[in-house]
Structure formats: structure tokens, C-alpha cells
Amino acid sequence: MKKFIHNIKKLACVAAASVLIIGCNATSQAVSNNENDNNMMPKISVQLWSVKDDVKEDFKGTLTQLSKMGFQGVEFARDFGPFANDPHGLKQFLAGLNLQASGAHIPFSYLDDANFLSTVAFYKTLGCDMLIVPYDERAFSADGIEWVVTELNRLAKKLAPYGMKVGYHNHAQEFEAYKQTTYWDYLAQNTLDNVVLQQDVGWTTYSGNDPVAYVRKYPGRTLTTHYKVRLPEGTQGKLPIIGKDTIDWPSLIQANKEVGGTLWLVVEQEEYPNGLTPLQAVAESKKGLDSFL
């Protein structure tokens, strides 16, 4: 623990020098390959917020069960169980389960000047190169959207030498009208191309928009995409489970493969119908997704 803290700046500096050559090239090559090979299937991850209570109760056991479901990665939501101060140990634990860190949800504050180096050092050691802001009220505020856009661009430039990317994750509010378009479109059109647009297709659908159209509207920007169901109000006879809902999953998968530059499809489950436990609901959505792959 002490050694990790004392070496934060050293790790960050090493990352700036070596990862620029190695890690960034590897990420760029992966994106390039994905854009040029329409038959390449993104890997399948799960957002750990889906099973947040299970993670708190039994971190290792929960991730073991997710691995057995066939997931190839996990997206973190700031809960690392017994590895909170041991990213190297966490990376080894994931490797033992044949899992990778597909990304992480963190607030802007984790990347401010006071916390930037420690955040980069932790996630770089973990092998996690996509840091996604999951929610910020300024992103759907006329008084705040310019700050969000400016900050995402600043962080994109600051993270690039480490072979890392910053991104933003939508909810329904980002699709509200703003300047003859929407907050989401304004953010997409005014951020750098290497800012990840992590579309949550459930919230996109819930807001009355087409998630497939939004993948195609911004090519190469949905490197990681949340596969979640949020049923539009008034929907009858459907469930918030992938494959039992209203989304055209085959067309979405095809768009992710063809133009999204998508590396990870991230299953997220926030509703647990018919008495299912969170893990059971995740398993059902994973099974539904598998049927389309």
C-alpha cells in the first residue's frame, strides 16, 4: 500500500513515456482492426453496478459467477472489494477468471488536478484504459454543457499520452432539446473524436430515440456501448431483459460492428423482473444477448 502510494507519480511518468509507444499503439490498432473488419465481434462485459449489492457482500464470489456466465470483462463502478488499494492484485485476480477490465465509471472529480495522477496510476496498473463519466447534471443543463464539453476535451488530451481515453455515458435527459438539437448531439459534435460516446441504449430507447441510428450517426465513437433495456412508458407484454424487450438487437450489433469501432458490449441490468435476483437477471440478459451473436 505505502509503496503504491509513494510510486504514484513514478508510475504515471513511466506510463506517459512507455504507454504512449506501446499501449496507445495497441489501443489504436484494436480500434483500427475493428473499423476495418465488419466480421469482428466486440467482447462482452458487464457493468458491476448491475450487481452492486452482491459485489459489496462477496466481491470475489460475484465476479467468479460472472466469469462462469461467459463474460469476458467487467466494467467497474468504484467498488473493488478487497483490492481497493491493490490494482496489481486485482488485475491478477481478473486474469485468473479470464476477465479483463473493459472500463470504469468515475466522476469528473477523480480526474481533477488533485486526483489525476493517482487515478491514472490505479487504472493503468489495472489495465483499464477507458474512463467513463457515468452521470453529471451539467451535461443536460444550458449553464453546464459548455463546461462538460471543455472538460472532456481537456481530459482527452491529458489522458492520450497514457494510452487512455475519457468518455461520457448518457441517460434520457441528454436527449432533451438544446440549440436546435439535443444535449447529447451537442456533446458529440463539440468533443474530440477520441472522446468515447458510451451510449446507454436502454435510456436512448426510453427517451424515444433510435440507438442504432445514434451508433451510425457518430462513427467510431461508441468504443464501449451499454446493452441495457429500459422499456418506454406504456409498453405492454415485454420485460427489461435483453431479448424480451423492444430493441432491434441484431441491427444494433451490426451497427456496432460496422461503424461503431466498438470494442466492448457492456450488459447492464438495473431492473429485476418477476422476482429475479440481480445475478439471475444478468444471466437472463446475457443469455438473450448470446442468442443474437
mmCIF file of C-alpha atoms in Angstrom:
data_model
loop_
_atom_site.group_PDB
_atom_site.id
_atom_site.type_symbol
_atom_site.label_atom_id
_atom_site.label_comp_id
_atom_site.label_asym_id
_atom_site.label_seq_id
_atom_site.Cartn_x
_atom_site.Cartn_y
_atom_site.Cartn_z
ATOM 1 C CA MET A 1 0.000 0.000 0.000
ATOM 2 C CA LYS A 2 2.700 2.518 1.006
ATOM 3 C CA LYS A 3 4.851 1.537 -1.924
ATOM 4 C CA PHE A 4 1.915 2.024 -4.295
ATOM 5 C CA ILE A 5 1.153 5.484 -2.908
ATOM 6 C CA HIS A 6 4.790 6.607 -2.969
ATOM 7 C CA ASN A 7 5.212 5.422 -6.535
ATOM 8 C CA ILE A 8 2.087 7.048 -7.974
ATOM 9 C CA LYS A 9 3.979 9.800 -9.734
ATOM 10 C CA LYS A 10 6.654 7.389 -10.872
ATOM 11 C CA LEU A 11 4.035 5.058 -12.368
ATOM 12 C CA ALA A 12 2.312 7.929 -14.090
ATOM 13 C CA CYS A 13 5.532 9.232 -15.581
ATOM 14 C CA VAL A 14 6.503 5.781 -16.814
ATOM 15 C CA ALA A 15 3.041 5.473 -18.337
ATOM 16 C CA ALA A 16 3.452 8.777 -20.120
ATOM 17 C CA ALA A 17 6.693 7.631 -21.694
ATOM 18 C CA SER A 18 6.203 3.951 -22.441
ATOM 19 C CA VAL A 19 2.461 3.605 -22.824
ATOM 20 C CA LEU A 20 2.458 6.304 -25.466
ATOM 21 C CA ILE A 21 4.515 3.919 -27.578
ATOM 22 C CA ILE A 22 3.068 0.573 -26.567
ATOM 23 C CA GLY A 23 -0.381 0.907 -25.001
ATOM 24 C CA CYS A 24 -1.639 3.666 -27.245
ATOM 25 C CA ASN A 25 -0.497 1.814 -30.341
ATOM 26 C CA ALA A 26 -2.222 -1.341 -29.133
ATOM 27 C CA THR A 27 -5.476 0.506 -28.498
ATOM 28 C CA SER A 28 -5.283 2.314 -31.828
ATOM 29 C CA GLN A 29 -4.602 -0.960 -33.600
ATOM 30 C CA ALA A 30 -7.573 -2.605 -31.900
ATOM 31 C CA VAL A 31 -9.867 0.227 -32.944
ATOM 32 C CA SER A 32 -8.447 0.219 -36.465
ATOM 33 C CA ASN A 33 -8.921 -3.524 -36.801
ATOM 34 C CA ASN A 34 -12.479 -3.265 -35.553
ATOM 35 C CA GLU A 35 -13.336 -0.500 -38.000
ATOM 36 C CA ASN A 36 -11.836 -2.397 -40.919
ATOM 37 C CA ASP A 37 -13.251 -5.848 -40.179
ATOM 38 C CA ASN A 38 -17.034 -5.918 -40.231
ATOM 39 C CA ASN A 39 -16.999 -9.518 -39.009
ATOM 40 C CA MET A 40 -15.116 -8.747 -35.821
ATOM 41 C CA MET A 41 -17.328 -9.236 -32.784
ATOM 42 C CA PRO A 42 -16.816 -6.931 -29.783
ATOM 43 C CA LYS A 43 -16.115 -8.607 -26.463
ATOM 44 C CA ILE A 44 -18.856 -8.942 -23.860
ATOM 45 C CA SER A 45 -18.595 -7.201 -20.496
ATOM 46 C CA VAL A 46 -20.936 -6.453 -17.597
ATOM 47 C CA GLN A 47 -21.301 -3.243 -15.596
ATOM 48 C CA LEU A 48 -20.784 -4.203 -11.949
ATOM 49 C CA TRP A 49 -23.405 -1.677 -10.836
ATOM 50 C CA SER A 50 -25.871 -4.317 -12.056
ATOM 51 C CA VAL A 51 -24.934 -6.498 -9.086
ATOM 52 C CA LYS A 52 -23.712 -3.805 -6.700
ATOM 53 C CA ASP A 53 -25.108 -5.408 -3.541
ATOM 54 C CA ASP A 54 -23.627 -8.790 -4.445
ATOM 55 C CA VAL A 55 -20.267 -7.124 -5.124
ATOM 56 C CA LYS A 56 -20.321 -5.479 -1.695
ATOM 57 C CA GLU A 57 -21.235 -8.737 0.034
ATOM 58 C CA ASP A 58 -18.911 -11.099 -1.849
ATOM 59 C CA PHE A 59 -16.662 -9.411 -4.397
ATOM 60 C CA LYS A 60 -14.630 -12.452 -5.387
ATOM 61 C CA GLY A 61 -17.567 -14.831 -5.449
ATOM 62 C CA THR A 62 -19.701 -12.481 -7.535
ATOM 63 C CA LEU A 63 -17.016 -11.941 -10.172
ATOM 64 C CA THR A 64 -16.428 -15.687 -10.252
ATOM 65 C CA GLN A 65 -20.106 -16.236 -11.062
ATOM 66 C CA LEU A 66 -19.999 -13.572 -13.791
ATOM 67 C CA SER A 67 -16.992 -15.282 -15.336
ATOM 68 C CA LYS A 68 -18.875 -18.583 -15.353
ATOM 69 C CA MET A 69 -21.712 -16.886 -17.246
ATOM 70 C CA GLY A 70 -19.268 -16.308 -20.083
ATOM 71 C CA PHE A 71 -18.468 -12.633 -19.652
ATOM 72 C CA GLN A 72 -15.053 -11.609 -20.922
ATOM 73 C CA GLY A 73 -14.812 -8.359 -18.998
ATOM 74 C CA VAL A 74 -16.224 -6.242 -16.202
ATOM 75 C CA GLU A 75 -16.785 -2.504 -16.057
ATOM 76 C CA PHE A 76 -16.059 -1.097 -12.623
ATOM 77 C CA ALA A 77 -18.214 1.318 -10.653
ATOM 78 C CA ARG A 78 -15.698 2.324 -7.950
ATOM 79 C CA ASP A 79 -16.070 -0.817 -5.841
ATOM 80 C CA PHE A 80 -13.012 -3.071 -5.836
ATOM 81 C CA GLY A 81 -13.726 -5.258 -2.826
ATOM 82 C CA PRO A 82 -10.523 -6.319 -1.059
ATOM 83 C CA PHE A 83 -8.421 -4.804 -3.881
ATOM 84 C CA ALA A 84 -9.244 -1.142 -3.250
ATOM 85 C CA ASN A 85 -5.550 -0.332 -2.808
ATOM 86 C CA ASP A 86 -4.107 -3.175 -4.860
ATOM 87 C CA PRO A 87 -4.715 -2.721 -8.593
ATOM 88 C CA HIS A 88 -1.961 -5.183 -9.459
ATOM 89 C CA GLY A 89 -3.586 -7.848 -7.277
ATOM 90 C CA LEU A 90 -6.968 -7.064 -8.833
ATOM 91 C CA LYS A 91 -5.546 -7.455 -12.331
ATOM 92 C CA GLN A 92 -4.118 -10.856 -11.368
ATOM 93 C CA PHE A 93 -7.453 -11.892 -9.854
ATOM 94 C CA LEU A 94 -9.280 -10.922 -13.042
ATOM 95 C CA ALA A 95 -6.755 -12.790 -15.166
ATOM 96 C CA GLY A 96 -7.360 -15.909 -13.077
ATOM 97 C CA LEU A 97 -11.031 -15.678 -14.057
ATOM 98 C CA ASN A 98 -10.259 -14.920 -17.720
ATOM 99 C CA LEU A 99 -11.690 -11.434 -17.238
ATOM 100 C CA GLN A 100 -10.434 -8.014 -18.275
ATOM 101 C CA ALA A 101 -11.311 -4.508 -17.125
ATOM 102 C CA SER A 102 -13.375 -3.199 -20.050
ATOM 103 C CA GLY A 103 -13.632 0.235 -18.494
ATOM 104 C CA ALA A 104 -14.598 2.129 -15.371
ATOM 105 C CA HIS A 105 -17.228 4.650 -14.358
ATOM 106 C CA ILE A 106 -15.742 7.583 -12.465
ATOM 107 C CA PRO A 107 -16.880 11.170 -11.791
ATOM 108 C CA PHE A 108 -15.051 14.188 -13.177
ATOM 109 C CA SER A 109 -13.618 14.847 -9.712
ATOM 110 C CA TYR A 110 -11.436 11.727 -9.961
ATOM 111 C CA LEU A 111 -9.626 13.361 -12.858
ATOM 112 C CA ASP A 112 -9.194 16.851 -11.441
ATOM 113 C CA ASP A 113 -5.698 18.178 -10.893
ATOM 114 C CA ALA A 114 -5.509 16.879 -7.317
ATOM 115 C CA ASN A 115 -6.510 13.308 -8.208
ATOM 116 C CA PHE A 116 -5.417 12.849 -11.801
ATOM 117 C CA LEU A 117 -2.079 11.100 -11.211
ATOM 118 C CA SER A 118 -3.380 8.699 -8.570
ATOM 119 C CA THR A 119 -6.405 7.814 -10.713
ATOM 120 C CA VAL A 120 -4.262 7.203 -13.783
ATOM 121 C CA ALA A 121 -1.774 5.134 -11.802
ATOM 122 C CA PHE A 122 -4.507 2.904 -10.364
ATOM 123 C CA TYR A 123 -6.343 2.227 -13.616
ATOM 124 C CA LYS A 124 -3.163 1.963 -15.670
ATOM 125 C CA THR A 125 -1.876 -0.732 -13.324
ATOM 126 C CA LEU A 126 -5.254 -2.470 -13.545
ATOM 127 C CA GLY A 127 -5.067 -2.455 -17.337
ATOM 128 C CA CYS A 128 -8.170 -0.297 -17.721
ATOM 129 C CA ASP A 129 -7.878 2.302 -20.477
ATOM 130 C CA MET A 130 -11.416 3.733 -20.779
ATOM 131 C CA LEU A 131 -12.592 6.064 -18.018
ATOM 132 C CA ILE A 132 -16.246 6.987 -18.448
ATOM 133 C CA VAL A 133 -18.167 9.710 -16.608
ATOM 134 C CA PRO A 134 -21.480 7.979 -15.848
ATOM 135 C CA TYR A 135 -23.614 10.994 -14.943
ATOM 136 C CA ASP A 136 -23.290 14.723 -14.464
ATOM 137 C CA GLU A 137 -26.246 17.103 -14.249
ATOM 138 C CA ARG A 138 -24.250 19.772 -16.064
ATOM 139 C CA ALA A 139 -24.411 17.629 -19.214
ATOM 140 C CA PHE A 140 -28.102 18.417 -19.614
ATOM 141 C CA SER A 141 -28.014 21.977 -18.360
ATOM 142 C CA ALA A 142 -27.745 25.079 -20.523
ATOM 143 C CA ASP A 143 -25.487 26.523 -17.817
ATOM 144 C CA GLY A 144 -23.237 23.473 -17.649
ATOM 145 C CA ILE A 145 -22.937 21.731 -21.005
ATOM 146 C CA GLU A 146 -20.129 24.002 -22.221
ATOM 147 C CA TRP A 147 -18.098 23.123 -19.131
ATOM 148 C CA VAL A 148 -18.656 19.412 -19.723
ATOM 149 C CA VAL A 149 -17.575 19.676 -23.353
ATOM 150 C CA THR A 150 -14.478 21.700 -22.461
ATOM 151 C CA GLU A 151 -13.537 19.325 -19.652
ATOM 152 C CA LEU A 152 -13.945 16.203 -21.780
ATOM 153 C CA ASN A 153 -11.710 17.715 -24.457
ATOM 154 C CA ARG A 154 -9.121 18.757 -21.881
ATOM 155 C CA LEU A 155 -9.059 15.301 -20.316
ATOM 156 C CA ALA A 156 -8.928 13.562 -23.687
ATOM 157 C CA LYS A 157 -5.706 15.425 -24.463
ATOM 158 C CA LYS A 158 -4.309 14.878 -20.974
ATOM 159 C CA LEU A 159 -5.007 11.122 -20.969
ATOM 160 C CA ALA A 160 -3.797 10.427 -24.501
ATOM 161 C CA PRO A 161 -0.083 10.146 -23.589
ATOM 162 C CA TYR A 162 -1.021 7.370 -21.152
ATOM 163 C CA GLY A 163 -2.887 5.399 -23.820
ATOM 164 C CA MET A 164 -6.168 6.120 -22.057
ATOM 165 C CA LYS A 165 -9.482 7.635 -23.115
ATOM 166 C CA VAL A 166 -12.209 9.592 -21.392
ATOM 167 C CA GLY A 167 -15.872 9.254 -22.247
ATOM 168 C CA TYR A 168 -19.399 10.142 -21.232
ATOM 169 C CA HIS A 169 -22.449 7.916 -20.613
ATOM 170 C CA ASN A 170 -25.943 9.145 -21.433
ATOM 171 C CA HIS A 171 -29.229 8.944 -19.605
ATOM 172 C CA ALA A 172 -32.582 10.084 -21.002
ATOM 173 C CA GLN A 173 -32.041 13.727 -20.020
ATOM 174 C CA GLU A 174 -29.215 14.219 -22.506
ATOM 175 C CA PHE A 175 -31.750 13.805 -25.312
ATOM 176 C CA GLU A 176 -33.680 16.899 -24.253
ATOM 177 C CA ALA A 177 -33.706 19.771 -26.754
ATOM 178 C CA TYR A 178 -30.767 22.189 -26.819
ATOM 179 C CA LYS A 179 -29.770 24.676 -29.546
ATOM 180 C CA GLN A 180 -31.861 23.136 -32.329
ATOM 181 C CA THR A 181 -30.515 19.690 -31.423
ATOM 182 C CA THR A 182 -30.084 17.719 -28.176
ATOM 183 C CA TYR A 183 -27.557 17.908 -25.364
ATOM 184 C CA TRP A 184 -26.198 14.512 -26.466
ATOM 185 C CA ASP A 185 -25.738 15.646 -30.059
ATOM 186 C CA TYR A 186 -24.182 18.906 -28.934
ATOM 187 C CA LEU A 187 -21.726 17.000 -26.746
ATOM 188 C CA ALA A 188 -20.910 14.578 -29.553
ATOM 189 C CA GLN A 189 -20.437 17.307 -32.147
ATOM 190 C CA ASN A 190 -18.249 19.526 -29.961
ATOM 191 C CA THR A 191 -15.924 16.971 -28.387
ATOM 192 C CA LEU A 192 -12.814 15.468 -29.915
ATOM 193 C CA ASP A 193 -13.124 12.265 -31.908
ATOM 194 C CA ASN A 194 -11.250 10.334 -29.214
ATOM 195 C CA VAL A 195 -13.858 11.164 -26.553
ATOM 196 C CA VAL A 196 -15.890 7.961 -26.129
ATOM 197 C CA LEU A 197 -19.649 8.271 -26.526
ATOM 198 C CA GLN A 198 -20.757 5.420 -24.292
ATOM 199 C CA GLN A 199 -24.339 5.134 -25.448
ATOM 200 C CA ASP A 200 -26.727 3.524 -22.979
ATOM 201 C CA VAL A 201 -29.153 2.047 -25.487
ATOM 202 C CA GLY A 202 -31.805 1.499 -22.825
ATOM 203 C CA TRP A 203 -32.002 5.184 -21.963
ATOM 204 C CA THR A 204 -31.805 6.124 -25.649
ATOM 205 C CA THR A 205 -34.816 3.917 -26.359
ATOM 206 C CA TYR A 206 -36.664 5.176 -23.283
ATOM 207 C CA SER A 207 -36.213 8.773 -24.495
ATOM 208 C CA GLY A 208 -37.922 7.891 -27.779
ATOM 209 C CA ASN A 209 -34.773 7.754 -29.912
ATOM 210 C CA ASP A 210 -33.236 5.014 -32.037
ATOM 211 C CA PRO A 211 -29.982 3.617 -30.587
ATOM 212 C CA VAL A 212 -28.998 2.094 -33.934
ATOM 213 C CA ALA A 213 -29.256 5.478 -35.654
ATOM 214 C CA TYR A 214 -27.077 7.039 -32.960
ATOM 215 C CA VAL A 215 -24.317 4.471 -33.385
ATOM 216 C CA ARG A 216 -24.310 5.194 -37.123
ATOM 217 C CA LYS A 217 -24.569 8.950 -36.632
ATOM 218 C CA TYR A 218 -21.206 9.125 -34.858
ATOM 219 C CA PRO A 219 -18.889 6.515 -36.450
ATOM 220 C CA GLY A 220 -16.002 5.250 -34.378
ATOM 221 C CA ARG A 221 -17.235 6.908 -31.183
ATOM 222 C CA THR A 222 -19.063 4.071 -29.390
ATOM 223 C CA LEU A 223 -15.985 2.088 -28.375
ATOM 224 C CA THR A 224 -17.957 0.786 -25.423
ATOM 225 C CA THR A 225 -21.772 0.535 -25.509
ATOM 226 C CA HIS A 226 -24.193 -0.254 -22.691
ATOM 227 C CA TYR A 227 -26.624 -3.004 -23.639
ATOM 228 C CA LYS A 228 -29.475 -2.364 -21.244
ATOM 229 C CA VAL A 229 -33.256 -2.435 -21.513
ATOM 230 C CA ARG A 230 -35.352 0.472 -20.300
ATOM 231 C CA LEU A 231 -38.854 -0.043 -21.597
ATOM 232 C CA PRO A 232 -40.665 3.046 -22.925
ATOM 233 C CA GLU A 233 -43.602 4.111 -20.790
ATOM 234 C CA GLY A 234 -46.796 2.248 -21.636
ATOM 235 C CA THR A 235 -45.023 -0.803 -23.080
ATOM 236 C CA GLN A 236 -47.060 -3.962 -22.580
ATOM 237 C CA GLY A 237 -46.069 -7.624 -22.722
ATOM 238 C CA LYS A 238 -42.324 -7.024 -22.570
ATOM 239 C CA LEU A 239 -39.648 -7.370 -19.901
ATOM 240 C CA PRO A 240 -36.499 -5.355 -19.106
ATOM 241 C CA ILE A 241 -34.367 -8.300 -20.222
ATOM 242 C CA ILE A 242 -32.347 -8.438 -23.432
ATOM 243 C CA GLY A 243 -34.327 -10.426 -25.989
ATOM 244 C CA LYS A 244 -37.645 -9.927 -24.206
ATOM 245 C CA ASP A 245 -37.937 -6.234 -24.936
ATOM 246 C CA THR A 246 -38.476 -3.787 -27.832
ATOM 247 C CA ILE A 247 -34.916 -3.151 -29.102
ATOM 248 C CA ASP A 248 -33.752 -4.376 -32.506
ATOM 249 C CA TRP A 249 -30.625 -6.085 -31.177
ATOM 250 C CA PRO A 250 -29.414 -7.660 -34.458
ATOM 251 C CA SER A 251 -29.387 -4.241 -36.156
ATOM 252 C CA LEU A 252 -27.667 -2.673 -33.159
ATOM 253 C CA ILE A 253 -24.975 -5.357 -33.050
ATOM 254 C CA GLN A 254 -24.411 -4.912 -36.779
ATOM 255 C CA ALA A 255 -24.066 -1.138 -36.376
ATOM 256 C CA ASN A 256 -21.602 -1.573 -33.522
ATOM 257 C CA LYS A 257 -19.551 -3.941 -35.667
ATOM 258 C CA GLU A 258 -19.724 -1.957 -38.902
ATOM 259 C CA VAL A 259 -19.285 1.658 -37.845
ATOM 260 C CA GLY A 260 -19.127 1.982 -34.064
ATOM 261 C CA GLY A 261 -15.499 0.988 -33.631
ATOM 262 C CA THR A 262 -16.959 -0.931 -30.702
ATOM 263 C CA LEU A 263 -14.590 -2.985 -28.574
ATOM 264 C CA TRP A 264 -16.995 -3.882 -25.753
ATOM 265 C CA LEU A 265 -20.713 -4.578 -25.448
ATOM 266 C CA VAL A 266 -21.443 -3.945 -21.765
ATOM 267 C CA VAL A 267 -24.524 -5.614 -20.304
ATOM 268 C CA GLU A 268 -26.166 -3.508 -17.620
ATOM 269 C CA GLN A 269 -29.158 -4.598 -15.551
ATOM 270 C CA GLU A 270 -30.950 -2.103 -13.328
ATOM 271 C CA GLU A 271 -34.342 -3.823 -13.111
ATOM 272 C CA TYR A 272 -35.020 -7.336 -11.867
ATOM 273 C CA PRO A 273 -38.452 -8.510 -13.048
ATOM 274 C CA ASN A 274 -40.509 -11.474 -11.874
ATOM 275 C CA GLY A 275 -38.614 -11.820 -8.613
ATOM 276 C CA LEU A 276 -35.253 -12.458 -10.256
ATOM 277 C CA THR A 277 -32.166 -11.693 -8.214
ATOM 278 C CA PRO A 278 -29.677 -9.268 -9.804
ATOM 279 C CA LEU A 279 -27.367 -12.122 -10.776
ATOM 280 C CA GLN A 280 -30.260 -14.119 -12.243
ATOM 281 C CA ALA A 281 -31.449 -11.103 -14.242
ATOM 282 C CA VAL A 282 -27.923 -10.505 -15.560
ATOM 283 C CA ALA A 283 -27.722 -14.163 -16.551
ATOM 284 C CA GLU A 284 -31.035 -13.885 -18.420
ATOM 285 C CA SER A 285 -29.896 -10.799 -20.330
ATOM 286 C CA LYS A 286 -26.559 -12.462 -21.113
ATOM 287 C CA LYS A 287 -28.459 -15.484 -22.464
ATOM 288 C CA GLY A 288 -30.656 -13.184 -24.539
ATOM 289 C CA LEU A 289 -27.653 -11.360 -25.955
ATOM 290 C CA ASP A 290 -25.911 -14.633 -26.756
ATOM 291 C CA SER A 291 -28.889 -15.662 -28.877
ATOM 292 C CA PHE A 292 -28.196 -12.726 -31.222
ATOM 293 C CA LEU A 293 -24.452 -13.213 -31.508
#
